PDB file of C-alpha atoms and ligand atoms in Angstrom:
ATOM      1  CA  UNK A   1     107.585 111.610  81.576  1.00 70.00           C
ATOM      2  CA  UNK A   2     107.683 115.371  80.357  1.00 82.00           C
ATOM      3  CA  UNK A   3     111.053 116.127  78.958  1.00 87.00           C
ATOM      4  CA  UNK A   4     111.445 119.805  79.937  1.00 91.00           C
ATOM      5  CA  UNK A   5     114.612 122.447  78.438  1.00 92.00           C
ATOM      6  CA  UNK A   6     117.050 123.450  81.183  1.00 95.00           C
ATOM      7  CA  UNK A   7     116.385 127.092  80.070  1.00 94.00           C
ATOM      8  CA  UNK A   8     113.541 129.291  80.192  1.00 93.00           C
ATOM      9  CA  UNK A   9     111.136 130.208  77.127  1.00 88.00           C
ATOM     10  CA  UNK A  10     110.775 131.301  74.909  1.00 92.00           C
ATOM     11  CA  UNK A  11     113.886 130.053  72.865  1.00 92.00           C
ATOM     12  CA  UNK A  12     113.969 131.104  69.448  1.00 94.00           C
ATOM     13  CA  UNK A  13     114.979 128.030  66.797  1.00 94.00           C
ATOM     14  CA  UNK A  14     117.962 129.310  64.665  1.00 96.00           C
ATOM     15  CA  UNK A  15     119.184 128.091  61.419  1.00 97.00           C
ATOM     16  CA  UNK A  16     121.683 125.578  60.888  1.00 97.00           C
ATOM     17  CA  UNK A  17     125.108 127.370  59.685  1.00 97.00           C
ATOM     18  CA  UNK A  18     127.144 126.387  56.429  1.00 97.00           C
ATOM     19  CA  UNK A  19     128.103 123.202  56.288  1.00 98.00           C
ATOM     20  CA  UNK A  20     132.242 122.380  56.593  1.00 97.00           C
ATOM     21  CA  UNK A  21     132.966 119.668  54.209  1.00 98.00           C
ATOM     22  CA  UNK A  22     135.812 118.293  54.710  1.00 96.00           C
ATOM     23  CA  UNK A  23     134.987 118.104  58.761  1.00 96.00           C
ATOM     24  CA  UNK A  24     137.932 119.204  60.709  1.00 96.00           C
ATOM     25  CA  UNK A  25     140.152 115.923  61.474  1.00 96.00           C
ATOM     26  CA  UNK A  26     139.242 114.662  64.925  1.00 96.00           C
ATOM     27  CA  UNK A  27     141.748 113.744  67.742  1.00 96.00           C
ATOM     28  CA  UNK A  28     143.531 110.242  66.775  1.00 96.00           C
ATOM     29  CA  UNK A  29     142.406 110.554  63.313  1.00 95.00           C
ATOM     30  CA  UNK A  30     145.084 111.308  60.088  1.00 93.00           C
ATOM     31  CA  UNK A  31     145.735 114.913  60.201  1.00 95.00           C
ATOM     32  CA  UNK A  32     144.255 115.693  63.670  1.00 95.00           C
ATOM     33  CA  UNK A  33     145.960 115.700  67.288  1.00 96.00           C
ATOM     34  CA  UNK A  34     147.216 112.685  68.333  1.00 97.00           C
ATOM     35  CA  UNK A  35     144.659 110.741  70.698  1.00 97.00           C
ATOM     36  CA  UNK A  36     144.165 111.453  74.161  1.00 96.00           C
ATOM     37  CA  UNK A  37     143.279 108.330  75.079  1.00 97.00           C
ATOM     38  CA  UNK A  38     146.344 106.274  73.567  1.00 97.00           C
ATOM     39  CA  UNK A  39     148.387 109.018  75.028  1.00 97.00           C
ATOM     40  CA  UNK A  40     146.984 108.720  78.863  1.00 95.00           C
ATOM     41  CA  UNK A  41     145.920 112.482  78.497  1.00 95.00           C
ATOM     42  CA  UNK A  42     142.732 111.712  80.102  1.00 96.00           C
ATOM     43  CA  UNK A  43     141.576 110.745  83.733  1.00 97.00           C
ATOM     44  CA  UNK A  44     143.365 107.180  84.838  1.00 96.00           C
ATOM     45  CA  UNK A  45     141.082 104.215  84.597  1.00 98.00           C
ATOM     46  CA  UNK A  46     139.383 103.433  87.853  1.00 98.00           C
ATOM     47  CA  UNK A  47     138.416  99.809  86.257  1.00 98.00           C
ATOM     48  CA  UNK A  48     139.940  97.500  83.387  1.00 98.00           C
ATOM     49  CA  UNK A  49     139.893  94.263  82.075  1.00 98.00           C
ATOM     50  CA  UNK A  50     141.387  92.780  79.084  1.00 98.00           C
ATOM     51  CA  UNK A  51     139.413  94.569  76.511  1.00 98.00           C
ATOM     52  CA  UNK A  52     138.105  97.871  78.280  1.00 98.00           C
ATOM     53  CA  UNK A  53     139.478 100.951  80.486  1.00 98.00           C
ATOM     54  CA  UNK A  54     136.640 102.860  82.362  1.00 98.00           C
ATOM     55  CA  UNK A  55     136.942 106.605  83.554  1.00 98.00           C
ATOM     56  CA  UNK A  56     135.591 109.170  85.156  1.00 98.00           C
ATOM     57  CA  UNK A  57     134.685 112.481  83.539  1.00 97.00           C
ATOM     58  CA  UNK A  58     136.150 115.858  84.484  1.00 97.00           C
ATOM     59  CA  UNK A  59     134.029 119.028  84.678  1.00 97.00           C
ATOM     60  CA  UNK A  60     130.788 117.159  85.025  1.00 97.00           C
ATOM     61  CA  UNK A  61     127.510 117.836  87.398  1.00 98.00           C
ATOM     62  CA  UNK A  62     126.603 114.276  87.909  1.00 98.00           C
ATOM     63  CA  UNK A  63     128.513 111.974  90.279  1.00 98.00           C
ATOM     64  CA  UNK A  64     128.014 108.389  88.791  1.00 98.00           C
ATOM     65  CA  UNK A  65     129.284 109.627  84.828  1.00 98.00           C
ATOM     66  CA  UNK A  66     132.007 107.390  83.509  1.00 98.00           C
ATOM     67  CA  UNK A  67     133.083 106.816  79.962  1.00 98.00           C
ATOM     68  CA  UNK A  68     134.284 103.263  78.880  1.00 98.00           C
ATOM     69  CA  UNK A  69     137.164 102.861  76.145  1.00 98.00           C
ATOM     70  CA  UNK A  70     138.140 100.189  74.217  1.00 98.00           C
ATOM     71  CA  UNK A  71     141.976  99.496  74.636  1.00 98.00           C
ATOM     72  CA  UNK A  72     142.086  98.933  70.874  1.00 98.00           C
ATOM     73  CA  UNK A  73     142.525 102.466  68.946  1.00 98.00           C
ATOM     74  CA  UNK A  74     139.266 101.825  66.395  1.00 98.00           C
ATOM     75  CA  UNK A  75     136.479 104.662  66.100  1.00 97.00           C
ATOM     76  CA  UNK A  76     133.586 103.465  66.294  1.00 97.00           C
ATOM     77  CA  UNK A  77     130.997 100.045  66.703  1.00 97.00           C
ATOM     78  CA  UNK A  78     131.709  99.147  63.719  1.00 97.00           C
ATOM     79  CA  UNK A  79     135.410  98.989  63.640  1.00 97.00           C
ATOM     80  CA  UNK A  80     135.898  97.212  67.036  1.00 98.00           C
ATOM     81  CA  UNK A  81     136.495  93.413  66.099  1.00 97.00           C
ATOM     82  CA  UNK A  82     133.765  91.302  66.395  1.00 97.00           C
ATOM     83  CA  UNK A  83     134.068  89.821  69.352  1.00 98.00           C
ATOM     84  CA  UNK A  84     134.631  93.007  71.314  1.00 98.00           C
ATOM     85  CA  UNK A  85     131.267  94.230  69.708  1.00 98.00           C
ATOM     86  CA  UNK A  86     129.459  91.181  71.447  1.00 98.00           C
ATOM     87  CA  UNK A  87     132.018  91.509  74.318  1.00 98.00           C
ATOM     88  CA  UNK A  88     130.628  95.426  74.420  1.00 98.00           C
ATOM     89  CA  UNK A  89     127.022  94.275  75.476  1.00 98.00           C
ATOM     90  CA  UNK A  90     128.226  92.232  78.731  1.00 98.00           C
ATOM     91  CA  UNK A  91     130.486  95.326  80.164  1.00 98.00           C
ATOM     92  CA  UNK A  92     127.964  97.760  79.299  1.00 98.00           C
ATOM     93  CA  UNK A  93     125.303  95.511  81.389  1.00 98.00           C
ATOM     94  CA  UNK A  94     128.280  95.726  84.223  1.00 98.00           C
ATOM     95  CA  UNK A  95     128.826  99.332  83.820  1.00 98.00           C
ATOM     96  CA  UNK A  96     125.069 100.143  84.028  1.00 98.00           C
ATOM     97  CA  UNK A  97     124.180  97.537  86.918  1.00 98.00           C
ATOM     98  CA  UNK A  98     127.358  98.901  88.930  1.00 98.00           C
ATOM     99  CA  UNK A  99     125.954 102.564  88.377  1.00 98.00           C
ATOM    100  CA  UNK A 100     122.359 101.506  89.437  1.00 98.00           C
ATOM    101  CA  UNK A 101     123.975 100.465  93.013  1.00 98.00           C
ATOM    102  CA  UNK A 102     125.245 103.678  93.601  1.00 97.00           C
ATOM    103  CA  UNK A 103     121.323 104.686  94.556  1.00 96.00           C
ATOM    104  CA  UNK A 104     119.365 107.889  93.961  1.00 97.00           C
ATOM    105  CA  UNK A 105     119.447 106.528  90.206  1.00 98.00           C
ATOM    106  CA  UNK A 106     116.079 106.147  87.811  1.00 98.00           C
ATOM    107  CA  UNK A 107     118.242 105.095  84.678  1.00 97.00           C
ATOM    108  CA  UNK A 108     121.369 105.157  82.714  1.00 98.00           C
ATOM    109  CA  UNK A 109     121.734 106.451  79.807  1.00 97.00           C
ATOM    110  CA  UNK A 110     124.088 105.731  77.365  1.00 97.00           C
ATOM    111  CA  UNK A 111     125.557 107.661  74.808  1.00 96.00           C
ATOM    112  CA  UNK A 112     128.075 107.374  72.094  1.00 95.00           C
ATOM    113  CA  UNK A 113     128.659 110.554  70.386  1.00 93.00           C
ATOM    114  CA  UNK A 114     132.296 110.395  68.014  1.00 91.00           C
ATOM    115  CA  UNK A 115     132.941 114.011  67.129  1.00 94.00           C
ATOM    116  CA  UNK A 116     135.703 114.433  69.559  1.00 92.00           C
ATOM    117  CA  UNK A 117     138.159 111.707  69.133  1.00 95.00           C
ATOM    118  CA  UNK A 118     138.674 108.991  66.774  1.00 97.00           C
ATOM    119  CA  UNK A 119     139.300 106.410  69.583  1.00 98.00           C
ATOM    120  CA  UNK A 120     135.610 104.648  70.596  1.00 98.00           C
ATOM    121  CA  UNK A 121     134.284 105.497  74.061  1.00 98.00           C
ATOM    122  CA  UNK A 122     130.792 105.207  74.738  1.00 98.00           C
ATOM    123  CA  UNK A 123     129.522 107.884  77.778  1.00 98.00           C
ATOM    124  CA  UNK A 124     127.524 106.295  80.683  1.00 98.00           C
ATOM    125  CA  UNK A 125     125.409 109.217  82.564  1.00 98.00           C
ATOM    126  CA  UNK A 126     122.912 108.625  85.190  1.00 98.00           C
ATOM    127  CA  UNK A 127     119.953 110.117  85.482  1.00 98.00           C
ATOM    128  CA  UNK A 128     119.058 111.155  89.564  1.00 98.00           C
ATOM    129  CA  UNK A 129     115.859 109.529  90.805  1.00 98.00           C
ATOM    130  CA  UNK A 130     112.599 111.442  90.337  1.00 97.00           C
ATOM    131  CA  UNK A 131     114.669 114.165  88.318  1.00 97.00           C
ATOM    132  CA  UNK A 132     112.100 113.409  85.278  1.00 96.00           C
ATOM    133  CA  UNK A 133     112.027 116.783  83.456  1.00 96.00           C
ATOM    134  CA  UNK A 134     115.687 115.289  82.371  1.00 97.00           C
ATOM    135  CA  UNK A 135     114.493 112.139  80.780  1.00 95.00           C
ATOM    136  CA  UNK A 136     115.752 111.246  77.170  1.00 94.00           C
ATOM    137  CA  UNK A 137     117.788 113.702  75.653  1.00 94.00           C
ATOM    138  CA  UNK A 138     117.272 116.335  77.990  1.00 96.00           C
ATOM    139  CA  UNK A 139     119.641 114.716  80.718  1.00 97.00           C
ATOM    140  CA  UNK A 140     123.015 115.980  78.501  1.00 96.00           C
ATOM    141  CA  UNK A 141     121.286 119.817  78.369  1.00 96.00           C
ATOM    142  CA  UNK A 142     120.858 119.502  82.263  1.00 97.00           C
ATOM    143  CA  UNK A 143     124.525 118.296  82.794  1.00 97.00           C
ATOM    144  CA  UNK A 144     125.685 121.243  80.887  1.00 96.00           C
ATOM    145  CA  UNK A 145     123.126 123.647  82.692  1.00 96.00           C
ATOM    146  CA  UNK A 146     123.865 122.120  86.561  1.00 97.00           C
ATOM    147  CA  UNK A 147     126.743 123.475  88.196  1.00 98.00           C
ATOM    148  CA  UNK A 148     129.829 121.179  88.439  1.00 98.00           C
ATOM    149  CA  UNK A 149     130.423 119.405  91.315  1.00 98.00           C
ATOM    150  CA  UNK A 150     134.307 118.612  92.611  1.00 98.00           C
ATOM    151  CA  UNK A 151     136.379 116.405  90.111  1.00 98.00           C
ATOM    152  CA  UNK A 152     137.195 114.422  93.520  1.00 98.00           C
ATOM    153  CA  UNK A 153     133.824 113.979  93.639  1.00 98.00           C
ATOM    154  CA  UNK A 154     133.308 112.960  90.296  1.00 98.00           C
ATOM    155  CA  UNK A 155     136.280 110.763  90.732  1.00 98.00           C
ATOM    156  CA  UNK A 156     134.973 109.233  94.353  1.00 98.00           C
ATOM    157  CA  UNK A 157     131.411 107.940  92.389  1.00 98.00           C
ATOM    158  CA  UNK A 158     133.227 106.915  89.877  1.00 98.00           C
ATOM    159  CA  UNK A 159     135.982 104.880  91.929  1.00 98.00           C
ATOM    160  CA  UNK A 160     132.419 103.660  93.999  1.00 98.00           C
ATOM    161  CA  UNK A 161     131.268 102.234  90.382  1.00 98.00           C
ATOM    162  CA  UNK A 162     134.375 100.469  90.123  1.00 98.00           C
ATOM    163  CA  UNK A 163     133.906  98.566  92.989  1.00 98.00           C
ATOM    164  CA  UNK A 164     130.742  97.216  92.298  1.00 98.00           C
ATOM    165  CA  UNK A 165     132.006  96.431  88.631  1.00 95.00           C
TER     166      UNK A 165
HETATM  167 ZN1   ZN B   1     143.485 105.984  70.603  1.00 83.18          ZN
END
């Protein structure tokens, strides 16, 4: 697999910027905006069970993308109770088989990234079959780079993953 930059060369490495200590509060976090999620501000689940809410993404390139919440307002693995960390491994196998049936997929990848809201959600983004200069960390660059397809669209795949949930 050759991991290959959605951009052409050469690219010129630039220095990292002051740091900002304190960070800027988050969403859902003391002192931040309140959280999207708890609020409903965000796309309507197209799955749920007792424990989790899954949704698709607006704005995306790649039909298939969801993101998976907890219902419980914690931030991150280590604040979710325990047994919704062990319960996290068998709806993340779900999530990731039910994307694999969609077709024209190599791999899901899975991503959990924090910085925008204080509520845990963990990204599910598929990589398309044979597209292998996107492997590892390179698929989130290409998702930027691609051009977005139709929120129905996005919405459609991700009501398709539901079903096979
Ligand atoms: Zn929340």
């Amino acid at each position: 697999m050759t991991m290959t930059l959605p951009y052409t060369e050469p690219l010129v490495p630039r220095k990292p910027g002051e740091r900002v200590v304190p960070e800027p509060p988050r969403r859902g976090e003391a002192g931040g905006p309140p959280c999207g999620i708890c609020g409903n501000k965000t796309t309507s689940a197209v799955w749920a069970d007792e424990n989790w809410t899954l949704h698709p993404p607006v704005g995306g390139s790649l039909p298939g993308a969801v993101w998976l919440a907890s219902r419980v307002h914690v931030d991150s693995f280590s604040d979710l109770p325990e047994p919704l960390q062990a319960d996290f491994g068998r709806v993340a196998a779900r999530v990731e088989r039910a994307i694999l049936s969609l077709g024209d997929v190599a791999r899901v990848h899975l991503y959990r990234w924090g910085d925008g809201g204080a509520h845990f959600h963990v990204w599910f983004i598929p990589r398309p079959l044979g597209m292998v200069e996107a492997s590892g960390m390179m698929l989130p660059l290409w998702e930027d780079v691609l051009p977005n397809v139709p929120d129905e669209e996005l919405a459609a795949a991700a009501e398709r993953v539901a079903a096979a949930m």
